[in-house]
Short mmCIF file of C-alpha atoms in Angstrom, two decimals:
data_model
loop_
_atom_site.label_atom_id
_atom_site.label_comp_id
_atom_site.label_asym_id
_atom_site.label_seq_id
_atom_site.Cartn_x
_atom_site.Cartn_y
_atom_site.Cartn_z
CA MET L 12 -7.04 6.73 -20.39
CA ALA L 13 -8.73 4.17 -18.12
CA GLU L 14 -6.89 1.36 -19.88
CA ALA L 15 -3.57 3.15 -19.41
CA LEU L 16 -4.27 3.64 -15.69
CA ARG L 17 -4.71 -0.11 -15.31
CA THR L 18 -0.96 -0.54 -15.89
CA GLU L 19 1.43 -0.11 -12.96
CA THR L 20 3.72 2.20 -14.93
CA ILE L 21 1.17 4.91 -15.68
CA GLY L 22 -0.35 4.75 -12.20
CA GLY L 23 3.08 5.18 -10.64
CA VAL L 24 3.91 8.11 -12.92
CA VAL L 25 0.63 9.90 -12.08
CA MET L 26 1.32 9.43 -8.36
CA LEU L 27 4.86 10.74 -8.80
CA ILE L 28 3.59 13.84 -10.66
CA ALA L 29 1.08 14.53 -7.86
CA THR L 30 3.87 14.25 -5.29
CA VAL L 31 6.14 16.66 -7.18
CA VAL L 32 3.30 19.19 -7.60
CA ALA L 33 2.61 19.00 -3.85
CA LEU L 34 6.27 19.55 -2.98
CA VAL L 35 6.59 22.49 -5.37
CA TRP L 36 3.38 24.15 -4.15
CA ALA L 37 4.24 23.63 -0.47
CA ASN L 38 7.68 25.20 -0.94
CA VAL L 39 6.37 28.14 -2.98
CA SER L 40 3.44 28.95 -0.68
CA TYR L 41 3.02 26.57 2.23
CA GLU L 42 0.23 28.69 3.72
CA SER L 43 -2.04 28.28 0.68
CA TYR L 44 -1.18 24.58 0.37
CA ASP L 45 -1.92 23.96 4.04
CA ALA L 46 -5.13 25.99 3.81
CA LEU L 47 -6.29 23.72 0.96
CA ARG L 48 -5.43 20.42 2.66
CA THR L 49 -7.08 21.48 5.95
CA MET L 50 -10.21 22.93 4.36
CA LYS L 51 -13.30 21.16 5.75
CA ILE L 52 -16.15 19.86 3.64
CA GLY L 53 -18.96 17.37 4.23
CA PRO L 54 -22.22 17.12 6.20
CA GLU L 55 -21.81 18.01 9.86
CA ALA L 56 -25.00 16.11 10.76
CA LEU L 57 -23.35 12.84 9.75
CA HIS L 58 -20.08 13.77 11.51
CA LEU L 59 -18.41 13.87 8.10
CA ASN L 60 -17.31 17.51 8.10
CA LEU L 61 -13.68 16.51 7.54
CA GLU L 62 -10.51 18.19 6.31
CA LEU L 63 -9.63 17.36 2.72
CA VAL L 64 -6.54 15.47 3.86
CA LYS L 65 -8.75 13.34 6.15
CA TRP L 66 -11.12 12.65 3.25
CA ALA L 67 -8.10 11.48 1.28
CA GLN L 68 -6.86 9.25 4.12
CA ASN L 69 -10.22 7.83 5.19
CA GLY L 70 -12.17 8.00 1.95
CA LEU L 71 -10.00 7.87 -1.14
CA LEU L 72 -7.53 5.38 0.30
CA THR L 73 -10.47 3.06 1.00
CA ILE L 74 -10.78 2.74 -2.79
CA PHE L 75 -7.07 1.88 -2.99
CA PHE L 76 -7.45 -0.76 -0.27
CA PHE L 77 -10.57 -2.17 -1.93
CA VAL L 78 -8.43 -2.87 -5.01
CA ALA L 79 -5.74 -4.31 -2.73
CA GLY L 80 -8.39 -6.57 -1.18
CA LEU L 81 -9.43 -7.77 -4.63
CA GLU L 82 -5.76 -8.54 -5.42
CA VAL L 83 -5.33 -10.47 -2.17
CA LYS L 84 -8.46 -12.56 -2.89
CA GLU L 85 -7.37 -13.22 -6.47
CA GLU L 86 -3.90 -14.27 -5.29
CA PHE L 87 -5.34 -16.64 -2.69
CA VAL L 88 -7.78 -18.23 -5.17
CA HIS L 89 -6.07 -18.07 -8.56
CA GLY L 90 -2.56 -16.70 -7.99
CA GLU L 91 0.68 -17.59 -6.27
CA LEU L 92 -0.96 -17.83 -2.85
CA ALA L 93 -3.28 -20.61 -4.04
CA ASN L 94 -0.33 -23.02 -3.98
CA LEU L 95 1.21 -23.15 -0.52
CA LYS L 96 4.55 -24.41 -1.80
CA LYS L 97 4.84 -21.58 -4.32
CA ALA L 98 3.44 -19.07 -1.85
CA ALA L 99 5.88 -19.92 0.93
CA LEU L 100 8.73 -17.83 -0.53
CA PRO L 101 6.89 -14.48 -0.87
CA ILE L 102 4.83 -15.01 2.30
CA ILE L 103 7.88 -15.64 4.50
CA ALA L 104 9.76 -12.81 2.75
CA ALA L 105 6.81 -10.44 3.34
CA ILE L 106 6.44 -11.35 7.02
CA ALA L 107 10.18 -10.91 7.61
CA GLY L 108 9.97 -7.74 5.52
CA MET L 109 7.54 -6.29 8.04
CA ALA L 110 9.17 -7.54 11.25
CA VAL L 111 12.80 -6.58 10.51
CA PRO L 112 12.09 -2.95 9.46
CA ALA L 113 10.06 -2.46 12.66
CA LEU L 114 12.98 -3.82 14.69
CA VAL L 115 15.52 -1.64 12.87
CA TYR L 116 13.27 1.39 13.41
CA LEU L 117 12.98 0.72 17.15
CA ILE L 118 16.75 0.27 17.50
CA VAL L 119 17.59 3.52 15.66
CA SER L 120 14.84 5.60 17.26
CA TRP L 121 15.30 4.22 20.77
CA GLY L 122 14.94 6.98 23.39
CA ALA L 123 13.35 9.57 21.09
CA PRO L 124 10.08 11.08 22.40
CA ASP L 125 7.00 9.12 21.23
CA ALA L 126 9.19 6.93 19.02
CA ALA L 127 7.21 3.78 19.76
CA ARG L 128 4.11 5.22 18.08
CA GLY L 129 5.79 5.07 14.67
CA TRP L 130 7.12 1.51 14.73
CA ALA L 131 4.84 0.41 11.85
CA ILE L 132 5.74 3.22 9.42
CA PRO L 133 8.57 1.35 7.62
CA THR L 134 6.71 -1.98 7.49
CA ALA L 135 4.72 -1.19 4.33
CA THR L 136 5.63 -1.49 0.64
CA ASP L 137 3.82 0.57 -2.00
CA ILE L 138 2.55 -1.90 -4.63
CA ALA L 139 1.96 0.68 -7.37
CA PHE L 140 5.32 2.44 -7.06
CA ALA L 141 7.36 -0.75 -6.66
CA LEU L 142 5.75 -2.46 -9.65
CA ALA L 143 6.05 0.75 -11.69
CA VAL L 144 9.82 0.93 -11.06
CA LEU L 145 10.14 -2.75 -11.95
CA ALA L 146 8.08 -2.31 -15.13
CA VAL L 147 10.01 0.77 -16.30
CA THR L 148 13.53 -0.40 -15.50
CA ALA L 149 13.38 -4.19 -15.80
CA SER L 150 10.56 -5.30 -18.07
CA ALA L 151 12.95 -7.89 -19.57
CA MET L 152 13.38 -9.68 -16.24
CA PRO L 153 11.59 -13.06 -15.80
CA ALA L 154 7.86 -12.90 -15.01
CA SER L 155 8.51 -14.88 -11.84
CA LEU L 156 10.34 -11.86 -10.37
CA ARG L 157 7.26 -9.66 -10.85
CA ALA L 158 5.08 -12.44 -9.41
CA PHE L 159 7.32 -12.58 -6.31
CA LEU L 160 7.18 -8.79 -5.82
CA LEU L 161 3.42 -8.61 -6.40
CA THR L 162 2.65 -11.47 -4.03
CA CYS L 163 5.04 -10.14 -1.41
CA ALA L 164 3.47 -6.66 -1.64
CA VAL L 165 -0.06 -8.08 -1.45
CA VAL L 166 0.78 -9.98 1.77
CA ASP L 167 2.50 -6.81 2.98
CA ASP L 168 -0.67 -4.77 2.36
CA LEU L 169 -2.76 -7.32 4.23
CA GLY L 170 -0.32 -7.04 7.13
CA ALA L 171 -0.42 -3.23 7.00
CA ILE L 172 -4.20 -3.06 7.16
CA THR L 173 -4.16 -5.52 10.08
CA ILE L 174 -1.66 -3.29 11.88
CA ILE L 175 -3.84 -0.23 11.25
CA ALA L 176 -6.94 -2.05 12.52
CA PHE L 177 -5.32 -3.30 15.73
CA PHE L 178 -2.74 -0.65 16.63
CA TYR L 179 -4.08 2.62 15.21
CA THR L 180 -7.70 2.34 16.34
CA SER L 181 -8.97 4.11 19.45
CA GLY L 182 -12.29 5.02 21.02
CA LEU L 183 -14.34 2.19 19.52
CA ASN L 184 -18.08 2.72 19.04
CA PHE L 185 -19.33 -0.86 19.17
CA VAL L 186 -22.80 0.01 17.87
CA MET L 187 -21.38 1.58 14.70
CA LEU L 188 -18.86 -1.25 14.37
CA GLY L 189 -21.67 -3.78 14.67
CA LEU L 190 -23.62 -2.01 11.94
CA GLY L 191 -20.50 -2.01 9.77
CA VAL L 192 -20.13 -5.77 10.26
CA LEU L 193 -23.85 -6.21 9.53
CA PHE L 194 -23.57 -4.45 6.18
CA LEU L 195 -20.42 -6.44 5.39
CA ALA L 196 -22.52 -9.54 5.95
CA VAL L 197 -25.21 -8.13 3.65
CA TYR L 198 -22.57 -7.51 0.97
CA TRP L 199 -21.32 -11.10 1.37
CA ILE L 200 -24.85 -12.50 1.09
CA LEU L 201 -25.49 -10.43 -2.04
CA GLN L 202 -22.30 -11.87 -3.52
CA ARG L 203 -23.40 -15.39 -2.61
CA GLN L 204 -26.83 -14.76 -4.14
CA ARG L 205 -25.19 -13.60 -7.39
CA VAL L 206 -26.51 -10.03 -7.11
CA ASN L 207 -24.26 -8.07 -9.48
CA LYS L 208 -26.16 -4.80 -9.87
CA GLY L 209 -24.06 -1.77 -9.00
CA TRP L 210 -27.08 0.20 -7.76
CA VAL L 211 -27.49 -2.45 -5.04
CA LEU L 212 -23.86 -3.19 -4.17
CA VAL L 213 -22.49 0.37 -4.16
CA PRO L 214 -24.95 1.72 -1.51
CA VAL L 215 -24.24 -1.30 0.70
CA ALA L 216 -20.49 -0.69 0.31
CA LEU L 217 -20.90 3.03 1.13
CA LEU L 218 -22.95 2.25 4.24
CA THR L 219 -20.30 -0.26 5.32
CA TRP L 220 -17.65 2.44 4.88
CA TYR L 221 -19.71 5.01 6.82
CA PHE L 222 -20.34 2.77 9.82
CA VAL L 223 -16.74 1.54 9.99
CA GLU L 224 -15.51 5.15 9.69
CA SER L 225 -17.89 6.20 12.48
CA SER L 226 -16.87 3.29 14.70
CA GLY L 227 -13.32 4.50 15.27
CA VAL L 228 -11.74 1.72 13.19
CA HIS L 229 -9.85 3.22 10.26
CA ALA L 230 -12.16 3.23 7.23
CA THR L 231 -9.59 1.60 4.94
CA VAL L 232 -10.29 -1.66 6.80
CA ALA L 233 -13.75 -1.59 5.22
CA GLY L 234 -12.18 -1.34 1.77
CA VAL L 235 -10.01 -4.43 2.25
CA ALA L 236 -12.89 -6.40 3.81
CA LEU L 237 -15.21 -5.59 0.89
CA GLY L 238 -12.51 -6.62 -1.58
CA LEU L 239 -11.94 -9.92 0.22
CA LEU L 240 -15.69 -10.70 0.21
CA THR L 241 -16.10 -10.08 -3.52
CA ARG L 242 -16.71 -13.26 -5.53
CA VAL L 243 -13.75 -14.31 -7.67
CA HIS L 244 -15.26 -17.30 -9.48
CA SER L 245 -17.28 -16.70 -12.66
CA ASP L 246 -20.51 -18.65 -13.15
CA PRO L 247 -21.48 -20.37 -16.39
CA GLY L 248 -22.50 -17.68 -18.83
CA GLU L 249 -20.39 -14.99 -17.12
CA ASP L 250 -17.45 -13.68 -19.12
CA TYR L 251 -15.84 -12.21 -16.00
CA SER L 252 -16.17 -12.73 -12.27
CA PRO L 253 -17.49 -9.86 -10.07
CA SER L 254 -13.93 -9.40 -8.76
CA GLU L 255 -12.54 -8.97 -12.29
CA ARG L 256 -15.32 -6.53 -13.21
CA ALA L 257 -14.83 -4.53 -10.01
CA ASP L 258 -11.07 -4.39 -10.57
CA HIS L 259 -11.59 -3.31 -14.18
CA LEU L 260 -13.90 -0.47 -13.13
CA VAL L 261 -12.29 0.69 -9.89
CA ARG L 262 -8.55 0.36 -10.58
CA PRO L 263 -8.42 3.42 -12.92
CA VAL L 264 -10.25 5.46 -10.26
CA SER L 265 -7.75 4.31 -7.64
CA ALA L 266 -4.65 4.86 -9.80
CA GLY L 267 -5.79 8.00 -11.59
CA PHE L 268 -7.64 9.83 -8.83
CA ALA L 269 -7.70 8.36 -5.32
CA VAL L 270 -3.98 7.65 -4.76
CA PRO L 271 -2.67 10.76 -6.61
CA ILE L 272 -5.00 13.03 -4.62
CA PHE L 273 -3.90 11.36 -1.39
CA ALA L 274 -0.26 11.82 -2.43
CA PHE L 275 -0.89 15.46 -3.34
CA LEU L 276 -2.55 16.25 0.00
CA SER L 277 -0.04 14.26 2.09
CA ALA L 278 3.38 14.79 0.50
CA GLY L 279 3.66 18.57 0.63
CA VAL L 280 6.41 19.34 3.15
CA LEU L 281 8.86 22.22 3.46
CA LEU L 282 12.29 21.39 2.08
CA ASP L 283 14.22 24.43 3.33
CA ALA L 284 17.50 23.99 5.20
CA LYS L 285 15.93 24.50 8.64
CA SER L 286 13.13 21.96 8.11
CA LEU L 287 15.44 19.36 6.56
CA SER L 288 18.00 19.79 9.32
CA ALA L 289 15.30 19.33 11.96
CA ALA L 290 13.84 16.32 10.16
CA PHE L 291 17.08 14.45 9.58
CA THR L 292 18.38 14.96 13.11
CA ASP L 293 15.16 13.43 14.48
CA ARG L 294 15.86 9.80 15.42
CA VAL L 295 12.29 8.86 14.53
CA VAL L 296 12.88 10.05 10.95
CA LEU L 297 16.27 8.31 10.86
CA GLY L 298 14.54 5.17 12.13
CA VAL L 299 11.98 5.36 9.32
CA ILE L 300 14.72 5.78 6.70
CA ALA L 301 16.84 2.97 8.16
CA GLY L 302 13.79 0.73 8.42
CA LEU L 303 12.82 1.24 4.79
CA LEU L 304 16.30 1.13 3.25
CA ILE L 305 18.09 -1.37 5.50
CA GLY L 306 15.33 -3.21 7.33
CA LYS L 307 13.23 -3.92 4.25
CA PHE L 308 16.20 -5.30 2.33
CA LEU L 309 17.38 -7.46 5.23
CA GLY L 310 13.86 -8.65 5.93
CA VAL L 311 12.70 -9.49 2.40
CA PHE L 312 16.00 -10.89 1.15
CA GLY L 313 16.88 -12.58 4.43
CA GLY L 314 13.42 -14.09 4.79
CA ALA L 315 13.52 -15.46 1.23
CA TRP L 316 17.07 -16.83 1.63
CA LEU L 317 16.33 -18.42 4.99
CA SER L 318 13.12 -20.05 3.76
CA VAL L 319 15.03 -21.67 0.87
CA ARG L 320 17.93 -22.74 3.11
CA LEU L 321 15.50 -24.37 5.56
CA GLY L 322 13.70 -26.18 2.75
CA LEU L 323 10.44 -24.32 3.33
CA ALA L 324 10.41 -22.83 -0.17
CA ARG L 325 12.34 -22.92 -3.43
CA LEU L 326 13.70 -20.24 -5.71
CA SER L 327 12.54 -20.27 -9.31
CA ASP L 328 15.08 -21.67 -11.77
CA GLU L 329 14.74 -18.42 -13.75
CA LEU L 330 16.02 -16.30 -10.89
CA HIS L 331 19.35 -15.68 -9.23
CA TRP L 332 19.90 -14.41 -5.70
CA ARG L 333 21.26 -11.16 -7.18
CA ASP L 334 17.84 -10.63 -8.80
CA MET L 335 16.23 -11.18 -5.42
CA ALA L 336 18.60 -8.68 -3.82
CA ALA L 337 17.61 -6.00 -6.33
CA VAL L 338 13.88 -6.59 -5.93
CA SER L 339 14.24 -6.70 -2.13
CA ILE L 340 15.48 -3.12 -2.22
CA LEU L 341 12.26 -2.20 -4.03
CA GLY L 342 10.46 -3.20 -0.84
CA GLY L 343 11.85 0.00 0.69
CA ILE L 344 9.43 2.08 -1.37
CA GLY L 345 6.96 2.76 1.43
CA PHE L 346 5.13 5.82 0.14
CA THR L 347 1.30 5.45 0.22
CA VAL L 348 0.78 3.18 3.25
CA SER L 349 3.85 4.49 5.09
CA LEU L 350 2.55 8.06 4.70
CA LEU L 351 -0.85 6.94 5.97
CA ILE L 352 0.58 5.18 9.04
CA GLY L 353 2.86 8.17 9.71
CA ASN L 354 -0.12 10.52 9.68
CA LEU L 355 -2.08 8.20 11.97
CA ALA L 356 0.82 7.74 14.38
CA TYR L 357 1.54 11.45 14.74
CA ALA L 358 -1.84 13.01 13.98
CA ASP L 359 -1.48 15.31 17.01
CA ASP L 360 2.08 16.40 16.19
CA VAL L 361 2.17 18.23 12.85
CA THR L 362 5.91 18.93 13.01
CA ARG L 363 6.77 15.28 13.60
CA ALA L 364 4.25 14.12 10.97
CA ASN L 365 5.81 16.43 8.35
CA ALA L 366 9.31 15.26 9.31
CA VAL L 367 8.24 11.61 8.95
CA THR L 368 6.73 12.41 5.54
CA ALA L 369 10.06 13.87 4.44
CA GLY L 370 11.80 10.72 5.65
CA VAL L 371 9.40 8.40 3.82
CA LEU L 372 9.81 10.39 0.59
CA ALA L 373 13.61 10.40 0.89
CA ALA L 374 13.79 6.67 1.62
CA SER L 375 11.34 5.78 -1.15
CA LEU L 376 13.33 7.84 -3.66
CA ALA L 377 16.62 6.28 -2.58
CA ALA L 378 15.16 2.76 -2.74
CA SER L 379 13.73 3.43 -6.21
CA VAL L 380 17.05 4.69 -7.59
CA ALA L 381 19.16 1.96 -5.98
CA ALA L 382 16.84 -0.83 -7.13
CA ALA L 383 16.57 0.61 -10.65
CA VAL L 384 20.37 0.72 -10.99
CA LEU L 385 20.80 -2.86 -9.72
CA LEU L 386 18.00 -4.17 -11.95
CA ARG L 387 19.58 -2.54 -15.02
CA VAL L 388 22.91 -4.14 -14.10
CA ARG L 389 21.20 -7.53 -13.77
CA ILE L 390 19.57 -7.14 -17.20
CA ARG L 391 22.93 -6.33 -18.82
CA THR L 392 24.51 -9.31 -17.06
CA ARG L 393 21.74 -11.61 -18.30
CA LEU L 394 22.03 -10.30 -21.88
CA ASN L 395 25.83 -10.76 -21.85
CA ALA L 396 25.40 -14.31 -20.55
CA GLN L 397 22.94 -15.08 -23.36
CA ASP L 398 25.36 -13.63 -25.95
CA ASP L 399 28.17 -15.83 -24.58
CA VAL L 400 25.97 -18.90 -24.93
#
């Protein structure tokens, strides 16, 4: 089971199942669903008596972002990002793929109450879902297309966590933040000293998480930071680096438990006519949908095209611009991080938060279907071209 969860396809399917269960439960008995997600557990003395949905956002998603941090580090050291010339295409596409959706969102939502708080919601791409759709619908496409999407999504995640750290942090406790940084430094020193024992590293990581969580900075920042500080080079005599071992152990927990539970506790919204009508007449929701479906495509595809036209990057010989168009639409699958940013942006407005969730789900579904159709068309076109040759 753990091995299966290490593949994008299975992880994406588990997350989708959790989302469907949440939607069904919420629309059968929203009161019981809401009672579950708002139930508080945890030690009050440590200020950790949190609602389950907060545990999912601040605790379980830290595991997801730890894995994302490991991926970013691996990409910078051993992957596409290690070569600046190769990395230019996905990096520029990712940056444009964050800036343009935010701009589209602001244009569409202009004048709506508290619209500015949600500008970052459509900037994120869900790695697991996007790669799962690509794996299921277009496994025959060149490996370079997957590499582009993965690298683009990794840069996107790094951008998202930076946005969360700088724009969705309030009421900083500098003492707690200092302690969090101190334990990050301890973790880094342990990595440098080749300390690989879990009974040493895990408590240090948990203390880092606790102090960052208590500081007012979103706890997922701790997850990314720990991932980035994990050693990626293997020493003589080591079969795997600490980063590879950590990824091997933690990825199934992230894909099979952390992200699905977050999806289950975050995606349950009412889908009756009244709620949907209210949601899809809200310009903030329309801005989120436009940002994910239009802004992401324009940003990712436009950024890639412009970087090639300006001579800053080059497109792989295996790929065609139609392939890039299809995979750019996959960038509109916001889901995990978009839901998180939506909940952070409108934490004090449950109605708006639920409406934004509905918008993210609708846009992610539409992007998945549209990209899947285009990718299947591209595969058929490629096969027909090969037959003609």
